[in-house]
């Protein structure tokens, strides 16, 4: 019986393993090793350029800002809906996923209208007399971070909310009955038990921000340069395929290093 179960499990997992290891990793390794000498000579030239360094740190900065911002927004929302108003949780879940039903291009164009010099935000700030002249929000790092935050917030929220669902409701109610306030319940119970959800969400959001192209190219314009935009320039403008391959490898290694670091941190926190 156990042997039959292993056969069934293997048959179910084989398509996924074939796609990941043979089609994705296999094609990447073939590209690298078939052109290894050219890539080796080109690697130092690409990664040492000031253009690459600026794009790399811009990508990291935007990714980290979106990770932190999405976590800060997700935790209070999930905490309140699941432990203080469970009836509201389904409504919030539905509302959170509404942006995913809209094409990223349409969302980015919508943010251009909101963040422009004559957009909604500047109009509101001027009407409230907070500012005297329109702020330059569009085509900045902040505009890209706002667009990516809207795009990847549902993934962070889902990861954190899913981890909170595994926390016994009675545990939270017991703490409340003993006089613990919401902040104490969150600090001592909910956050430590949901840290794995945050780590999972952070990995997904960071990976998505590192590879995002449509949102940074529209909301960042010519002012904000990320690795994905640099990759596109090497492919479409300069036709430097070796440099484009190096950029793709750097993005992959950066995401892999971030996920590895997150997993190590998660293990340390679990032991602590």
PDB file of C-alpha atoms in Angstrom:
ATOM      1  CA  UNK A   1       0.000   0.000   0.000  1.00  0.00           C
ATOM      2  CA  UNK A   2       2.797   2.417   0.913  1.00  0.00           C
ATOM      3  CA  UNK A   3       4.587   1.647  -2.355  1.00  0.00           C
ATOM      4  CA  UNK A   4       1.438   2.444  -4.321  1.00  0.00           C
ATOM      5  CA  UNK A   5       1.104   5.722  -2.437  1.00  0.00           C
ATOM      6  CA  UNK A   6       4.666   6.702  -3.349  1.00  0.00           C
ATOM      7  CA  UNK A   7       3.973   5.902  -6.992  1.00  0.00           C
ATOM      8  CA  UNK A   8       0.868   8.104  -6.978  1.00  0.00           C
ATOM      9  CA  UNK A   9       2.741  10.945  -5.230  1.00  0.00           C
ATOM     10  CA  UNK A  10       5.610  10.677  -7.715  1.00  0.00           C
ATOM     11  CA  UNK A  11       3.243  10.842 -10.672  1.00  0.00           C
ATOM     12  CA  UNK A  12       1.576  13.941  -9.244  1.00  0.00           C
ATOM     13  CA  UNK A  13       4.885  15.702  -8.524  1.00  0.00           C
ATOM     14  CA  UNK A  14       6.661  14.754 -11.750  1.00  0.00           C
ATOM     15  CA  UNK A  15       5.121  17.512 -13.958  1.00  0.00           C
ATOM     16  CA  UNK A  16       6.070  20.221 -11.445  1.00  0.00           C
ATOM     17  CA  UNK A  17       9.625  18.902 -11.018  1.00  0.00           C
ATOM     18  CA  UNK A  18      10.013  18.549 -14.775  1.00  0.00           C
ATOM     19  CA  UNK A  19       8.874  22.125 -15.350  1.00  0.00           C
ATOM     20  CA  UNK A  20      11.109  23.605 -12.627  1.00  0.00           C
ATOM     21  CA  UNK A  21      14.297  21.608 -13.023  1.00  0.00           C
ATOM     22  CA  UNK A  22      14.362  20.807 -16.733  1.00  0.00           C
ATOM     23  CA  UNK A  23      12.553  23.696 -18.402  1.00  0.00           C
ATOM     24  CA  UNK A  24      13.425  26.589 -16.080  1.00  0.00           C
ATOM     25  CA  UNK A  25      16.739  25.674 -14.469  1.00  0.00           C
ATOM     26  CA  UNK A  26      17.799  23.546 -17.441  1.00  0.00           C
ATOM     27  CA  UNK A  27      17.350  26.373 -19.919  1.00  0.00           C
ATOM     28  CA  UNK A  28      19.177  28.787 -17.606  1.00  0.00           C
ATOM     29  CA  UNK A  29      22.127  26.449 -17.089  1.00  0.00           C
ATOM     30  CA  UNK A  30      22.303  25.735 -20.812  1.00  0.00           C
ATOM     31  CA  UNK A  31      22.412  29.466 -21.568  1.00  0.00           C
ATOM     32  CA  UNK A  32      25.163  30.043 -19.010  1.00  0.00           C
ATOM     33  CA  UNK A  33      27.445  27.120 -19.840  1.00  0.00           C
ATOM     34  CA  UNK A  34      27.031  27.324 -23.607  1.00  0.00           C
ATOM     35  CA  UNK A  35      28.302  30.907 -23.508  1.00  0.00           C
ATOM     36  CA  UNK A  36      30.388  30.709 -20.335  1.00  0.00           C
ATOM     37  CA  UNK A  37      33.588  32.307 -21.656  1.00  0.00           C
ATOM     38  CA  UNK A  38      31.817  35.388 -23.006  1.00  0.00           C
ATOM     39  CA  UNK A  39      29.750  35.758 -19.858  1.00  0.00           C
ATOM     40  CA  UNK A  40      32.806  35.439 -17.641  1.00  0.00           C
ATOM     41  CA  UNK A  41      34.571  38.258 -19.462  1.00  0.00           C
ATOM     42  CA  UNK A  42      31.436  40.393 -19.552  1.00  0.00           C
ATOM     43  CA  UNK A  43      30.393  39.861 -15.935  1.00  0.00           C
ATOM     44  CA  UNK A  44      32.949  42.183 -14.305  1.00  0.00           C
ATOM     45  CA  UNK A  45      32.298  44.867 -16.901  1.00  0.00           C
ATOM     46  CA  UNK A  46      28.545  44.820 -16.293  1.00  0.00           C
ATOM     47  CA  UNK A  47      28.425  44.593 -12.488  1.00  0.00           C
ATOM     48  CA  UNK A  48      31.181  47.193 -11.988  1.00  0.00           C
ATOM     49  CA  UNK A  49      29.440  49.874 -14.037  1.00  0.00           C
ATOM     50  CA  UNK A  50      27.888  52.754 -12.114  1.00  0.00           C
ATOM     51  CA  UNK A  51      24.659  52.273 -14.084  1.00  0.00           C
ATOM     52  CA  UNK A  52      24.295  48.697 -12.822  1.00  0.00           C
ATOM     53  CA  UNK A  53      25.209  49.564  -9.218  1.00  0.00           C
ATOM     54  CA  UNK A  54      22.641  52.369  -9.105  1.00  0.00           C
ATOM     55  CA  UNK A  55      19.954  50.128 -10.625  1.00  0.00           C
ATOM     56  CA  UNK A  56      20.787  47.286  -8.246  1.00  0.00           C
ATOM     57  CA  UNK A  57      20.507  49.349  -5.068  1.00  0.00           C
ATOM     58  CA  UNK A  58      17.368  51.075  -6.363  1.00  0.00           C
ATOM     59  CA  UNK A  59      15.793  47.654  -6.878  1.00  0.00           C
ATOM     60  CA  UNK A  60      16.773  46.509  -3.385  1.00  0.00           C
ATOM     61  CA  UNK A  61      15.539  49.723  -1.795  1.00  0.00           C
ATOM     62  CA  UNK A  62      12.176  49.632  -3.560  1.00  0.00           C
ATOM     63  CA  UNK A  63      11.718  45.945  -2.740  1.00  0.00           C
ATOM     64  CA  UNK A  64      12.499  46.409   0.967  1.00  0.00           C
ATOM     65  CA  UNK A  65      10.225  49.459   1.245  1.00  0.00           C
ATOM     66  CA  UNK A  66       7.329  47.547  -0.340  1.00  0.00           C
ATOM     67  CA  UNK A  67       7.942  44.533   1.935  1.00  0.00           C
ATOM     68  CA  UNK A  68       7.892  46.688   5.075  1.00  0.00           C
ATOM     69  CA  UNK A  69       4.940  48.816   3.954  1.00  0.00           C
ATOM     70  CA  UNK A  70       2.836  45.803   2.962  1.00  0.00           C
ATOM     71  CA  UNK A  71       3.557  44.126   6.325  1.00  0.00           C
ATOM     72  CA  UNK A  72       2.682  47.285   8.264  1.00  0.00           C
ATOM     73  CA  UNK A  73      -0.648  47.500   6.425  1.00  0.00           C
ATOM     74  CA  UNK A  74      -1.406  43.769   6.509  1.00  0.00           C
ATOM     75  CA  UNK A  75      -0.845  43.036  10.204  1.00  0.00           C
ATOM     76  CA  UNK A  76      -3.411  45.435  11.735  1.00  0.00           C
ATOM     77  CA  UNK A  77      -5.997  44.585   9.080  1.00  0.00           C
ATOM     78  CA  UNK A  78      -5.623  40.816   9.481  1.00  0.00           C
ATOM     79  CA  UNK A  79      -5.361  41.054  13.279  1.00  0.00           C
ATOM     80  CA  UNK A  80      -8.553  43.062  13.646  1.00  0.00           C
ATOM     81  CA  UNK A  81     -10.600  41.099  11.124  1.00  0.00           C
ATOM     82  CA  UNK A  82      -9.677  37.638  12.401  1.00  0.00           C
ATOM     83  CA  UNK A  83      -9.683  38.200  16.166  1.00  0.00           C
ATOM     84  CA  UNK A  84     -11.944  41.197  16.814  1.00  0.00           C
ATOM     85  CA  UNK A  85     -14.444  41.119  13.944  1.00  0.00           C
ATOM     86  CA  UNK A  86     -14.443  37.674  12.275  1.00  0.00           C
ATOM     87  CA  UNK A  87     -17.580  38.481  10.270  1.00  0.00           C
ATOM     88  CA  UNK A  88     -15.649  41.205   8.489  1.00  0.00           C
ATOM     89  CA  UNK A  89     -12.773  38.924   7.446  1.00  0.00           C
ATOM     90  CA  UNK A  90     -14.498  37.538   4.339  1.00  0.00           C
ATOM     91  CA  UNK A  91     -15.399  41.020   3.138  1.00  0.00           C
ATOM     92  CA  UNK A  92     -11.825  42.215   3.634  1.00  0.00           C
ATOM     93  CA  UNK A  93     -10.448  39.157   1.847  1.00  0.00           C
ATOM     94  CA  UNK A  94     -12.634  39.920  -1.165  1.00  0.00           C
ATOM     95  CA  UNK A  95     -11.744  43.628  -1.201  1.00  0.00           C
ATOM     96  CA  UNK A  96      -8.013  42.926  -0.911  1.00  0.00           C
ATOM     97  CA  UNK A  97      -8.035  40.767  -4.028  1.00  0.00           C
ATOM     98  CA  UNK A  98      -9.991  43.177  -6.202  1.00  0.00           C
ATOM     99  CA  UNK A  99      -6.826  44.900  -7.569  1.00  0.00           C
ATOM    100  CA  UNK A 100      -5.557  41.557  -8.874  1.00  0.00           C
ATOM    101  CA  UNK A 101      -8.537  41.456 -11.222  1.00  0.00           C
ATOM    102  CA  UNK A 102      -7.293  44.578 -13.028  1.00  0.00           C
ATOM    103  CA  UNK A 103      -4.483  44.477 -15.574  1.00  0.00           C
ATOM    104  CA  UNK A 104      -1.188  45.909 -14.170  1.00  0.00           C
ATOM    105  CA  UNK A 105      -0.977  48.282 -17.124  1.00  0.00           C
ATOM    106  CA  UNK A 106      -4.420  49.743 -16.372  1.00  0.00           C
ATOM    107  CA  UNK A 107      -3.553  50.057 -12.668  1.00  0.00           C
ATOM    108  CA  UNK A 108      -0.328  51.885 -13.466  1.00  0.00           C
ATOM    109  CA  UNK A 109      -2.098  54.300 -15.802  1.00  0.00           C
ATOM    110  CA  UNK A 110      -4.634  54.964 -13.071  1.00  0.00           C
ATOM    111  CA  UNK A 111      -1.848  55.813 -10.634  1.00  0.00           C
ATOM    112  CA  UNK A 112      -0.407  58.232 -13.195  1.00  0.00           C
ATOM    113  CA  UNK A 113      -3.656  60.203 -12.989  1.00  0.00           C
ATOM    114  CA  UNK A 114      -3.697  60.115  -9.178  1.00  0.00           C
ATOM    115  CA  UNK A 115      -0.006  60.947  -8.646  1.00  0.00           C
ATOM    116  CA  UNK A 116       0.428  63.549 -11.410  1.00  0.00           C
ATOM    117  CA  UNK A 117       1.075  67.249 -10.780  1.00  0.00           C
ATOM    118  CA  UNK A 118      -2.621  67.934 -11.334  1.00  0.00           C
ATOM    119  CA  UNK A 119      -3.704  64.612  -9.883  1.00  0.00           C
ATOM    120  CA  UNK A 120      -5.957  63.784  -6.966  1.00  0.00           C
ATOM    121  CA  UNK A 121      -3.260  63.835  -4.268  1.00  0.00           C
ATOM    122  CA  UNK A 122      -1.817  67.215  -5.231  1.00  0.00           C
ATOM    123  CA  UNK A 123      -5.297  68.683  -5.672  1.00  0.00           C
ATOM    124  CA  UNK A 124      -6.340  67.477  -2.211  1.00  0.00           C
ATOM    125  CA  UNK A 125      -3.163  68.758  -0.516  1.00  0.00           C
ATOM    126  CA  UNK A 126      -3.551  72.180  -2.145  1.00  0.00           C
ATOM    127  CA  UNK A 127      -7.238  72.376  -1.176  1.00  0.00           C
ATOM    128  CA  UNK A 128      -6.301  71.537   2.421  1.00  0.00           C
ATOM    129  CA  UNK A 129      -3.550  74.189   2.208  1.00  0.00           C
ATOM    130  CA  UNK A 130      -0.896  71.690   3.193  1.00  0.00           C
ATOM    131  CA  UNK A 131       1.217  72.729   0.204  1.00  0.00           C
ATOM    132  CA  UNK A 132       1.279  75.819  -2.013  1.00  0.00           C
ATOM    133  CA  UNK A 133       2.588  74.201  -5.210  1.00  0.00           C
ATOM    134  CA  UNK A 134       2.114  70.687  -6.625  1.00  0.00           C
ATOM    135  CA  UNK A 135       4.564  68.055  -5.421  1.00  0.00           C
ATOM    136  CA  UNK A 136       6.572  65.967  -7.846  1.00  0.00           C
ATOM    137  CA  UNK A 137       5.398  62.452  -6.983  1.00  0.00           C
ATOM    138  CA  UNK A 138       5.160  60.822 -10.394  1.00  0.00           C
ATOM    139  CA  UNK A 139       8.397  59.457 -11.895  1.00  0.00           C
ATOM    140  CA  UNK A 140      10.006  58.994  -8.480  1.00  0.00           C
ATOM    141  CA  UNK A 141      10.864  56.012  -6.306  1.00  0.00           C
ATOM    142  CA  UNK A 142       7.796  56.780  -4.181  1.00  0.00           C
ATOM    143  CA  UNK A 143       5.466  56.442  -7.173  1.00  0.00           C
ATOM    144  CA  UNK A 144       6.975  53.063  -8.080  1.00  0.00           C
ATOM    145  CA  UNK A 145       6.726  51.903  -4.461  1.00  0.00           C
ATOM    146  CA  UNK A 146       3.054  52.906  -4.294  1.00  0.00           C
ATOM    147  CA  UNK A 147       2.272  51.051  -7.518  1.00  0.00           C
ATOM    148  CA  UNK A 148       4.129  47.916  -6.422  1.00  0.00           C
ATOM    149  CA  UNK A 149       2.545  48.095  -2.972  1.00  0.00           C
ATOM    150  CA  UNK A 150      -0.907  47.938  -4.512  1.00  0.00           C
ATOM    151  CA  UNK A 151       0.220  45.083  -6.739  1.00  0.00           C
ATOM    152  CA  UNK A 152       1.821  42.867  -4.085  1.00  0.00           C
ATOM    153  CA  UNK A 153      -0.080  43.818  -0.933  1.00  0.00           C
ATOM    154  CA  UNK A 154      -2.631  40.979  -1.425  1.00  0.00           C
ATOM    155  CA  UNK A 155       0.155  38.396  -1.332  1.00  0.00           C
ATOM    156  CA  UNK A 156       1.556  39.697   1.958  1.00  0.00           C
ATOM    157  CA  UNK A 157      -1.912  39.976   3.463  1.00  0.00           C
ATOM    158  CA  UNK A 158      -2.819  36.439   2.419  1.00  0.00           C
ATOM    159  CA  UNK A 159       0.382  34.974   3.876  1.00  0.00           C
ATOM    160  CA  UNK A 160      -0.067  36.771   7.214  1.00  0.00           C
ATOM    161  CA  UNK A 161      -3.805  36.088   7.411  1.00  0.00           C
ATOM    162  CA  UNK A 162      -3.262  32.392   6.667  1.00  0.00           C
ATOM    163  CA  UNK A 163      -0.757  32.121   9.511  1.00  0.00           C
ATOM    164  CA  UNK A 164      -3.181  33.899  11.859  1.00  0.00           C
ATOM    165  CA  UNK A 165      -5.898  31.392  10.971  1.00  0.00           C
ATOM    166  CA  UNK A 166      -3.726  28.686  12.543  1.00  0.00           C
ATOM    167  CA  UNK A 167      -3.573  30.517  15.877  1.00  0.00           C
ATOM    168  CA  UNK A 168      -6.186  29.052  18.278  1.00  0.00           C
ATOM    169  CA  UNK A 169      -8.949  31.573  18.795  1.00  0.00           C
ATOM    170  CA  UNK A 170      -9.282  30.411  22.408  1.00  0.00           C
ATOM    171  CA  UNK A 171      -5.681  31.467  23.085  1.00  0.00           C
ATOM    172  CA  UNK A 172      -6.418  35.038  22.093  1.00  0.00           C
ATOM    173  CA  UNK A 173      -9.713  35.066  23.991  1.00  0.00           C
ATOM    174  CA  UNK A 174      -7.952  33.760  27.118  1.00  0.00           C
ATOM    175  CA  UNK A 175      -5.419  36.577  26.937  1.00  0.00           C
ATOM    176  CA  UNK A 176      -8.211  39.124  26.519  1.00  0.00           C
ATOM    177  CA  UNK A 177     -10.147  37.689  29.460  1.00  0.00           C
ATOM    178  CA  UNK A 178      -7.029  38.046  31.640  1.00  0.00           C
ATOM    179  CA  UNK A 179      -6.906  41.742  30.868  1.00  0.00           C
ATOM    180  CA  UNK A 180      -4.481  41.885  27.959  1.00  0.00           C
ATOM    181  CA  UNK A 181      -5.184  44.738  25.575  1.00  0.00           C
ATOM    182  CA  UNK A 182      -4.965  44.497  21.774  1.00  0.00           C
ATOM    183  CA  UNK A 183      -1.351  45.661  21.662  1.00  0.00           C
ATOM    184  CA  UNK A 184      -0.299  43.143  24.328  1.00  0.00           C
ATOM    185  CA  UNK A 185      -2.152  40.326  22.562  1.00  0.00           C
ATOM    186  CA  UNK A 186      -0.527  41.219  19.275  1.00  0.00           C
ATOM    187  CA  UNK A 187       2.996  41.616  20.714  1.00  0.00           C
ATOM    188  CA  UNK A 188       3.074  38.509  22.910  1.00  0.00           C
ATOM    189  CA  UNK A 189       0.845  36.064  21.018  1.00  0.00           C
ATOM    190  CA  UNK A 190      -0.157  36.940  17.474  1.00  0.00           C
ATOM    191  CA  UNK A 191       3.079  38.322  16.079  1.00  0.00           C
ATOM    192  CA  UNK A 192       5.394  35.535  17.336  1.00  0.00           C
ATOM    193  CA  UNK A 193       2.998  32.844  16.081  1.00  0.00           C
ATOM    194  CA  UNK A 194       2.483  34.508  12.688  1.00  0.00           C
ATOM    195  CA  UNK A 195       6.110  35.329  11.913  1.00  0.00           C
ATOM    196  CA  UNK A 196       6.313  32.460   9.425  1.00  0.00           C
ATOM    197  CA  UNK A 197       3.506  34.054   7.423  1.00  0.00           C
ATOM    198  CA  UNK A 198       5.387  37.337   7.322  1.00  0.00           C
ATOM    199  CA  UNK A 199       8.558  35.577   6.145  1.00  0.00           C
ATOM    200  CA  UNK A 200       6.644  33.828   3.371  1.00  0.00           C
ATOM    201  CA  UNK A 201       4.969  37.048   2.292  1.00  0.00           C
ATOM    202  CA  UNK A 202       8.267  38.942   2.374  1.00  0.00           C
ATOM    203  CA  UNK A 203       9.861  36.371   0.050  1.00  0.00           C
ATOM    204  CA  UNK A 204       6.983  36.580  -2.437  1.00  0.00           C
ATOM    205  CA  UNK A 205       6.858  40.380  -2.415  1.00  0.00           C
ATOM    206  CA  UNK A 206      10.624  40.788  -2.760  1.00  0.00           C
ATOM    207  CA  UNK A 207      10.741  38.326  -5.656  1.00  0.00           C
ATOM    208  CA  UNK A 208       7.893  40.132  -7.402  1.00  0.00           C
ATOM    209  CA  UNK A 209       9.391  43.598  -6.920  1.00  0.00           C
ATOM    210  CA  UNK A 210      12.788  42.453  -8.221  1.00  0.00           C
ATOM    211  CA  UNK A 211      11.297  41.184 -11.463  1.00  0.00           C
ATOM    212  CA  UNK A 212       8.527  43.785 -11.950  1.00  0.00           C
ATOM    213  CA  UNK A 213       8.771  45.741 -15.189  1.00  0.00           C
ATOM    214  CA  UNK A 214       5.448  47.326 -16.209  1.00  0.00           C
ATOM    215  CA  UNK A 215       4.867  49.318 -13.022  1.00  0.00           C
ATOM    216  CA  UNK A 216       8.433  50.721 -12.658  1.00  0.00           C
ATOM    217  CA  UNK A 217       8.621  51.611 -16.347  1.00  0.00           C
ATOM    218  CA  UNK A 218       5.320  53.543 -16.291  1.00  0.00           C
ATOM    219  CA  UNK A 219       5.416  55.169 -12.857  1.00  0.00           C
ATOM    220  CA  UNK A 220       9.193  55.622 -12.823  1.00  0.00           C
ATOM    221  CA  UNK A 221       9.579  56.841 -16.386  1.00  0.00           C
ATOM    222  CA  UNK A 222      13.171  57.710 -17.281  1.00  0.00           C
ATOM    223  CA  UNK A 223      13.991  58.790 -13.723  1.00  0.00           C
ATOM    224  CA  UNK A 224      13.814  55.451 -11.890  1.00  0.00           C
ATOM    225  CA  UNK A 225      16.027  52.632 -13.076  1.00  0.00           C
ATOM    226  CA  UNK A 226      15.621  49.077 -11.774  1.00  0.00           C
ATOM    227  CA  UNK A 227      17.286  45.853 -12.863  1.00  0.00           C
ATOM    228  CA  UNK A 228      14.251  44.789 -14.876  1.00  0.00           C
ATOM    229  CA  UNK A 229      14.337  48.043 -16.865  1.00  0.00           C
ATOM    230  CA  UNK A 230      18.079  47.654 -17.361  1.00  0.00           C
ATOM    231  CA  UNK A 231      17.467  44.128 -18.617  1.00  0.00           C
ATOM    232  CA  UNK A 232      14.917  45.385 -21.129  1.00  0.00           C
ATOM    233  CA  UNK A 233      17.358  48.006 -22.416  1.00  0.00           C
ATOM    234  CA  UNK A 234      20.048  45.393 -23.005  1.00  0.00           C
ATOM    235  CA  UNK A 235      17.557  43.207 -24.912  1.00  0.00           C
ATOM    236  CA  UNK A 236      15.628  45.771 -26.987  1.00  0.00           C
ATOM    237  CA  UNK A 237      17.948  48.758 -27.372  1.00  0.00           C
ATOM    238  CA  UNK A 238      21.607  47.740 -27.205  1.00  0.00           C
ATOM    239  CA  UNK A 239      20.941  44.106 -28.247  1.00  0.00           C
ATOM    240  CA  UNK A 240      23.591  42.967 -25.754  1.00  0.00           C
ATOM    241  CA  UNK A 241      22.334  39.485 -24.930  1.00  0.00           C
ATOM    242  CA  UNK A 242      25.337  38.589 -22.779  1.00  0.00           C
ATOM    243  CA  UNK A 243      24.722  41.593 -20.512  1.00  0.00           C
ATOM    244  CA  UNK A 244      21.008  40.788 -20.410  1.00  0.00           C
ATOM    245  CA  UNK A 245      21.796  37.222 -19.331  1.00  0.00           C
ATOM    246  CA  UNK A 246      24.039  38.531 -16.555  1.00  0.00           C
ATOM    247  CA  UNK A 247      21.299  40.875 -15.312  1.00  0.00           C
ATOM    248  CA  UNK A 248      18.805  37.989 -15.288  1.00  0.00           C
ATOM    249  CA  UNK A 249      21.240  35.833 -13.297  1.00  0.00           C
ATOM    250  CA  UNK A 250      21.858  38.666 -10.823  1.00  0.00           C
ATOM    251  CA  UNK A 251      18.106  39.086 -10.269  1.00  0.00           C
ATOM    252  CA  UNK A 252      17.725  35.346  -9.722  1.00  0.00           C
ATOM    253  CA  UNK A 253      20.666  35.158  -7.307  1.00  0.00           C
ATOM    254  CA  UNK A 254      19.463  38.225  -5.395  1.00  0.00           C
ATOM    255  CA  UNK A 255      16.010  36.738  -4.883  1.00  0.00           C
ATOM    256  CA  UNK A 256      17.520  33.383  -3.926  1.00  0.00           C
ATOM    257  CA  UNK A 257      19.857  35.060  -1.408  1.00  0.00           C
ATOM    258  CA  UNK A 258      16.966  37.033   0.105  1.00  0.00           C
ATOM    259  CA  UNK A 259      14.784  33.928   0.455  1.00  0.00           C
ATOM    260  CA  UNK A 260      17.703  31.992   1.987  1.00  0.00           C
ATOM    261  CA  UNK A 261      18.336  34.801   4.458  1.00  0.00           C
ATOM    262  CA  UNK A 262      14.652  34.942   5.373  1.00  0.00           C
ATOM    263  CA  UNK A 263      14.566  31.178   5.989  1.00  0.00           C
ATOM    264  CA  UNK A 264      17.667  31.357   8.187  1.00  0.00           C
ATOM    265  CA  UNK A 265      16.153  34.231  10.149  1.00  0.00           C
ATOM    266  CA  UNK A 266      12.936  32.270  10.543  1.00  0.00           C
ATOM    267  CA  UNK A 267      14.824  29.286  11.983  1.00  0.00           C
ATOM    268  CA  UNK A 268      16.681  31.544  14.426  1.00  0.00           C
ATOM    269  CA  UNK A 269      13.455  33.170  15.569  1.00  0.00           C
ATOM    270  CA  UNK A 270      11.775  29.791  15.963  1.00  0.00           C
ATOM    271  CA  UNK A 271      14.615  28.597  18.203  1.00  0.00           C
ATOM    272  CA  UNK A 272      14.570  31.826  20.175  1.00  0.00           C
TER     273      UNK A 272
END
